Amino acid sequence: QQQVKQSPQSLIVQKGGISIINCAYENTAFDYFPWYQQFPGKGPALLIAIRPDVSEKKEGRFTISFNKSAKQFSLHIMDSQPGDSATYFCAASVLNWSGANNLFFGTGTRLTVIP
Amino acid sequence: DTGVSQDPRHKITKRGQNVTFRCDPISEHNRLYWYRQTLGQGPEFLTYFQNEAQLEKSRLLSDRFSAERPKGSFSTLEIQRTEQGDSAMYLCASSSPWGAGTEAFFGQGTRLTVV
């Protein structure tokens, strides 16, 4: 059972445009929502993350919007650049007593930014 | 390079053989995770160590899989009697003991192909 559902599977955006990727979750115990960027042959790298006590977090061109009641969160990439072309994964986790932060990942969105 | 290091980067093995992968986390990180990523999917959690103690294991970690982290430093993941379904990228991640230890830093992974 997929704990985090991600869409779209692929996305093509013109340079300078806005890329939007959406995720939804069911487990209301999740309290940490990161987005990871992965280039071919590399491991995922953390882009930006949010906790459920805020509705939006912005870092440079990347913004997470979080809707706790709808159990949805999204990544917005402003002024998309060809260098942003990669696969993006949303994830969610529960910080528990053991200090573990086991991440449940979405299925990924392959973003292509056309020059 | 002070990131998470994984060895080997690629491994091709015949079905039925045993394989072992190594992960060296970031030096001050006491939390270590193993994930498995199949083509076109997000990483899936396998197991978690805090120092040398293995505190969590996913049901994905069948009895053919074993992970260790002697002395709380590097970790090994062994797969016995490999099957074609074990073909995947095996990712190691580590995180800091301070604060919530939320950010997980991933290595570049070991790509396993079982023929």
CSV table of C-alpha atoms in Angstrom, one decimal:
chain,number,residue,atom,x,y,z
A,1,GLN,CA,0.0,0.0,0.0
A,2,GLN,CA,1.5,3.3,-1.1
A,3,GLN,CA,1.5,5.6,1.9
A,4,VAL,CA,2.3,8.7,-0.1
A,5,LYS,CA,0.8,9.2,-3.5
A,6,GLN,CA,2.5,11.5,-5.9
A,7,SER,CA,1.5,13.1,-9.2
A,8,PRO,CA,2.2,13.7,-12.0
A,9,GLN,CA,4.5,10.9,-13.0
A,10,SER,CA,6.3,13.2,-15.5
A,11,LEU,CA,6.3,16.9,-16.1
A,12,ILE,CA,7.6,19.1,-18.9
A,13,VAL,CA,8.0,22.8,-18.3
A,14,GLN,CA,9.4,25.7,-20.3
A,15,LYS,CA,12.4,27.5,-18.9
A,16,GLY,CA,11.2,30.2,-16.6
A,17,GLY,CA,7.9,28.5,-15.9
A,18,ILE,CA,6.5,27.1,-12.7
A,19,SER,CA,6.7,23.4,-11.9
A,20,ILE,CA,4.1,22.0,-9.5
A,21,ILE,CA,4.2,18.5,-8.1
A,22,ASN,CA,1.5,17.2,-5.7
A,23,CYS,CA,1.5,14.6,-3.0
A,24,ALA,CA,-1.2,13.2,-0.7
A,25,TYR,CA,-1.0,11.0,2.4
A,26,GLU,CA,-3.4,9.1,4.6
A,27,ASN,CA,-1.4,8.6,7.9
A,28,THR,CA,-2.3,11.5,10.1
A,29,ALA,CA,0.7,10.6,12.4
A,30,PHE,CA,3.1,11.8,9.8
A,31,ASP,CA,4.9,14.9,11.1
A,32,TYR,CA,7.7,15.6,8.7
A,33,PHE,CA,7.4,16.1,4.9
A,34,PRO,CA,10.5,16.5,2.9
A,35,TRP,CA,11.1,16.8,-0.8
A,36,TYR,CA,14.1,15.1,-2.4
A,37,GLN,CA,15.8,15.7,-5.8
A,38,GLN,CA,17.5,12.8,-7.5
A,39,PHE,CA,19.8,13.0,-10.6
A,40,PRO,CA,20.5,9.8,-12.6
A,41,GLY,CA,23.1,7.7,-10.9
A,42,LYS,CA,23.0,9.7,-7.7
A,43,GLY,CA,21.3,9.3,-4.3
A,44,PRO,CA,18.4,11.5,-3.4
A,45,ALA,CA,19.3,14.9,-1.9
A,46,LEU,CA,17.1,16.9,0.4
A,47,LEU,CA,15.7,20.0,-1.2
A,48,ILE,CA,13.3,21.4,1.4
A,49,ALA,CA,11.1,20.1,4.2
A,50,ILE,CA,8.1,21.2,6.2
A,51,ARG,CA,6.5,20.3,9.6
A,52,PRO,CA,2.7,20.3,9.9
A,53,ASP,CA,2.5,23.3,12.1
A,54,VAL,CA,3.1,25.7,9.1
A,55,SER,CA,1.2,25.9,5.8
A,56,GLU,CA,4.0,27.1,3.6
A,57,LYS,CA,7.8,27.2,3.5
A,58,LYS,CA,10.0,28.9,1.0
A,59,GLU,CA,13.6,28.5,0.2
A,60,GLY,CA,14.9,30.3,-2.8
A,61,ARG,CA,12.9,29.2,-5.9
A,62,PHE,CA,11.4,26.2,-4.0
A,63,THR,CA,8.2,26.4,-2.0
A,64,ILE,CA,6.3,23.8,-0.1
A,65,SER,CA,2.5,24.3,0.4
A,66,PHE,CA,1.0,22.2,3.1
A,67,ASN,CA,-2.7,21.5,3.6
A,68,LYS,CA,-3.2,19.5,6.8
A,69,SER,CA,-6.9,19.2,6.6
A,70,ALA,CA,-6.7,17.8,3.0
A,71,LYS,CA,-3.6,15.8,3.8
A,72,GLN,CA,-1.9,17.2,0.8
A,73,PHE,CA,1.3,19.0,0.1
A,74,SER,CA,3.0,20.3,-3.0
A,75,LEU,CA,6.3,21.5,-4.3
A,76,HIS,CA,6.4,24.6,-6.4
A,77,ILE,CA,9.6,25.4,-8.4
A,78,MET,CA,9.5,29.0,-9.6
A,79,ASP,CA,11.5,30.2,-12.6
A,80,SER,CA,12.3,26.6,-13.5
A,81,GLN,CA,15.8,26.1,-15.1
A,82,PRO,CA,17.2,23.3,-17.3
A,83,GLY,CA,19.4,22.4,-14.3
A,84,ASP,CA,16.3,21.5,-12.3
A,85,SER,CA,15.6,18.6,-14.7
A,86,ALA,CA,15.7,15.6,-12.3
A,87,THR,CA,13.3,13.2,-10.5
A,88,TYR,CA,11.6,14.7,-7.5
A,89,PHE,CA,10.3,12.6,-4.6
A,90,CYS,CA,8.0,13.7,-1.9
A,91,ALA,CA,8.2,11.8,1.4
A,92,ALA,CA,6.7,11.6,4.8
A,93,SER,CA,7.7,10.2,8.2
A,94,VAL,CA,6.9,10.0,11.9
A,95,LEU,CA,9.6,10.9,14.3
A,96,ASN,CA,9.4,8.2,16.9
A,97,TRP,CA,10.8,7.3,20.3
A,98,SER,CA,13.8,5.5,18.8
A,99,GLY,CA,14.8,8.7,17.0
A,100,ALA,CA,14.2,6.9,13.7
A,101,ASN,CA,13.0,9.0,10.8
A,102,ASN,CA,11.9,6.2,8.4
A,103,LEU,CA,10.8,8.0,5.2
A,104,PHE,CA,7.9,6.8,3.1
A,105,PHE,CA,8.5,8.0,-0.4
A,106,GLY,CA,6.2,8.8,-3.3
A,107,THR,CA,6.7,7.2,-6.7
A,108,GLY,CA,8.6,10.2,-8.1
A,109,THR,CA,8.0,12.9,-10.8
A,110,ARG,CA,10.4,13.2,-13.6
A,111,LEU,CA,10.8,16.9,-14.4
A,112,THR,CA,12.2,18.1,-17.7
A,113,VAL,CA,12.8,21.8,-18.2
A,114,ILE,CA,13.0,22.8,-21.8
A,115,PRO,CA,15.4,25.6,-22.6
B,1,ASP,CA,34.5,14.0,0.5
B,2,THR,CA,32.7,13.9,3.8
B,3,GLY,CA,29.3,12.6,2.5
B,4,VAL,CA,27.9,9.1,2.9
B,5,SER,CA,30.0,6.6,1.0
B,6,GLN,CA,28.8,3.3,-0.4
B,7,ASP,CA,30.8,0.5,-1.9
B,8,PRO,CA,30.7,-1.0,-4.4
B,9,ARG,CA,28.8,1.3,-6.7
B,10,HIS,CA,27.8,-1.6,-9.0
B,11,LYS,CA,27.5,-5.3,-8.4
B,12,ILE,CA,26.5,-8.0,-10.9
B,13,THR,CA,26.0,-11.4,-9.4
B,14,LYS,CA,24.6,-14.8,-10.4
B,15,ARG,CA,21.3,-15.9,-8.8
B,16,GLY,CA,22.0,-17.9,-5.7
B,17,GLN,CA,25.2,-16.1,-4.8
B,18,ASN,CA,25.7,-14.0,-1.6
B,19,VAL,CA,26.5,-10.3,-1.8
B,20,THR,CA,27.6,-7.8,0.8
B,21,PHE,CA,27.5,-4.0,0.5
B,22,ARG,CA,29.2,-1.5,2.7
B,23,CYS,CA,28.1,2.0,3.9
B,24,ASP,CA,30.3,4.6,5.6
B,25,PRO,CA,28.0,7.3,7.1
B,26,ILE,CA,29.0,10.9,7.8
B,27,SER,CA,31.4,10.6,10.7
B,28,GLU,CA,29.4,12.2,13.5
B,29,HIS,CA,26.0,10.7,12.5
B,30,ASN,CA,24.8,8.0,14.8
B,31,ARG,CA,21.6,7.2,12.8
B,32,LEU,CA,21.9,5.0,9.8
B,33,TYR,CA,19.3,3.7,7.3
B,34,TRP,CA,19.2,1.3,4.4
B,35,TYR,CA,16.7,1.7,1.6
B,36,ARG,CA,16.0,-0.1,-1.6
B,37,GLN,CA,15.0,1.6,-4.8
B,38,THR,CA,13.7,-0.2,-7.9
B,39,LEU,CA,13.5,1.4,-11.3
B,40,GLY,CA,10.9,4.1,-11.5
B,41,GLN,CA,10.0,3.9,-7.8
B,42,GLY,CA,10.8,5.8,-4.7
B,43,PRO,CA,13.2,4.4,-2.1
B,44,GLU,CA,11.6,1.9,0.3
B,45,PHE,CA,12.8,1.7,3.9
B,46,LEU,CA,14.6,-1.5,4.9
B,47,THR,CA,16.2,-1.0,8.3
B,48,TYR,CA,17.4,1.5,10.9
B,49,PHE,CA,20.4,1.6,13.2
B,50,GLN,CA,21.0,4.0,16.1
B,51,ASN,CA,24.7,3.5,16.9
B,52,GLU,CA,25.3,-0.2,16.8
B,53,ALA,CA,21.7,-1.2,17.7
B,54,GLN,CA,19.3,-2.3,14.9
B,55,LEU,CA,16.1,-0.7,16.1
B,56,GLU,CA,13.7,-1.1,13.2
B,57,LYS,CA,13.3,-3.6,10.4
B,58,SER,CA,10.8,-3.4,7.5
B,59,ARG,CA,8.9,-6.5,6.5
B,60,LEU,CA,10.7,-6.1,3.2
B,61,LEU,CA,13.8,-7.3,5.0
B,62,SER,CA,13.3,-11.0,4.5
B,63,ASP,CA,15.4,-13.6,6.3
B,64,ARG,CA,17.8,-13.6,3.4
B,65,PHE,CA,18.8,-10.1,4.3
B,66,SER,CA,21.0,-9.2,7.2
B,67,ALA,CA,22.4,-5.9,8.3
B,68,GLU,CA,25.0,-5.0,10.8
B,69,ARG,CA,26.7,-2.0,12.2
B,70,PRO,CA,29.5,-3.1,14.5
B,71,LYS,CA,30.9,-0.4,16.7
B,72,GLY,CA,28.3,2.0,15.5
B,73,SER,CA,30.4,3.2,12.5
B,74,PHE,CA,30.2,1.6,9.1
B,75,SER,CA,27.4,-0.8,8.2
B,76,THR,CA,27.1,-3.8,6.0
B,77,LEU,CA,24.0,-5.2,4.2
B,78,GLU,CA,24.3,-8.9,3.1
B,79,ILE,CA,21.9,-10.7,0.8
B,80,GLN,CA,22.1,-14.4,0.8
B,81,ARG,CA,21.0,-16.7,-2.0
B,82,THR,CA,20.2,-13.7,-4.3
B,83,GLU,CA,17.1,-13.8,-6.5
B,84,GLN,CA,16.4,-11.8,-9.6
B,85,GLY,CA,13.8,-9.8,-7.7
B,86,ASP,CA,16.6,-8.5,-5.5
B,87,SER,CA,17.9,-6.4,-8.4
B,88,ALA,CA,17.7,-2.8,-7.3
B,89,MET,CA,19.6,0.2,-6.0
B,90,TYR,CA,20.5,-0.2,-2.4
B,91,LEU,CA,20.8,3.2,-0.7
B,92,CYS,CA,22.3,4.1,2.6
B,93,ALA,CA,21.5,7.3,4.5
B,94,SER,CA,22.7,8.8,7.8
B,95,SER,CA,21.4,11.6,10.0
B,96,SER,CA,22.7,13.6,12.9
B,97,PRO,CA,22.1,12.8,16.6
B,98,TRP,CA,21.4,16.4,17.3
B,99,GLY,CA,18.0,18.1,17.4
B,100,ALA,CA,15.4,16.0,15.7
B,101,GLY,CA,17.9,14.5,13.4
B,102,THR,CA,15.4,14.9,10.6
B,103,GLU,CA,17.7,15.4,7.6
B,104,ALA,CA,18.8,12.2,6.1
B,105,PHE,CA,21.9,12.4,3.8
B,106,PHE,CA,21.9,9.7,1.2
B,107,GLY,CA,24.9,8.0,-0.4
B,108,GLN,CA,25.1,7.3,-4.2
B,109,GLY,CA,23.9,3.8,-3.7
B,110,THR,CA,25.0,0.3,-4.8
B,111,ARG,CA,23.2,-0.9,-7.9
B,112,LEU,CA,22.7,-4.7,-7.8
B,113,THR,CA,22.0,-6.8,-10.8
B,114,VAL,CA,21.2,-10.4,-10.3
B,115,VAL,CA,21.5,-12.5,-13.5
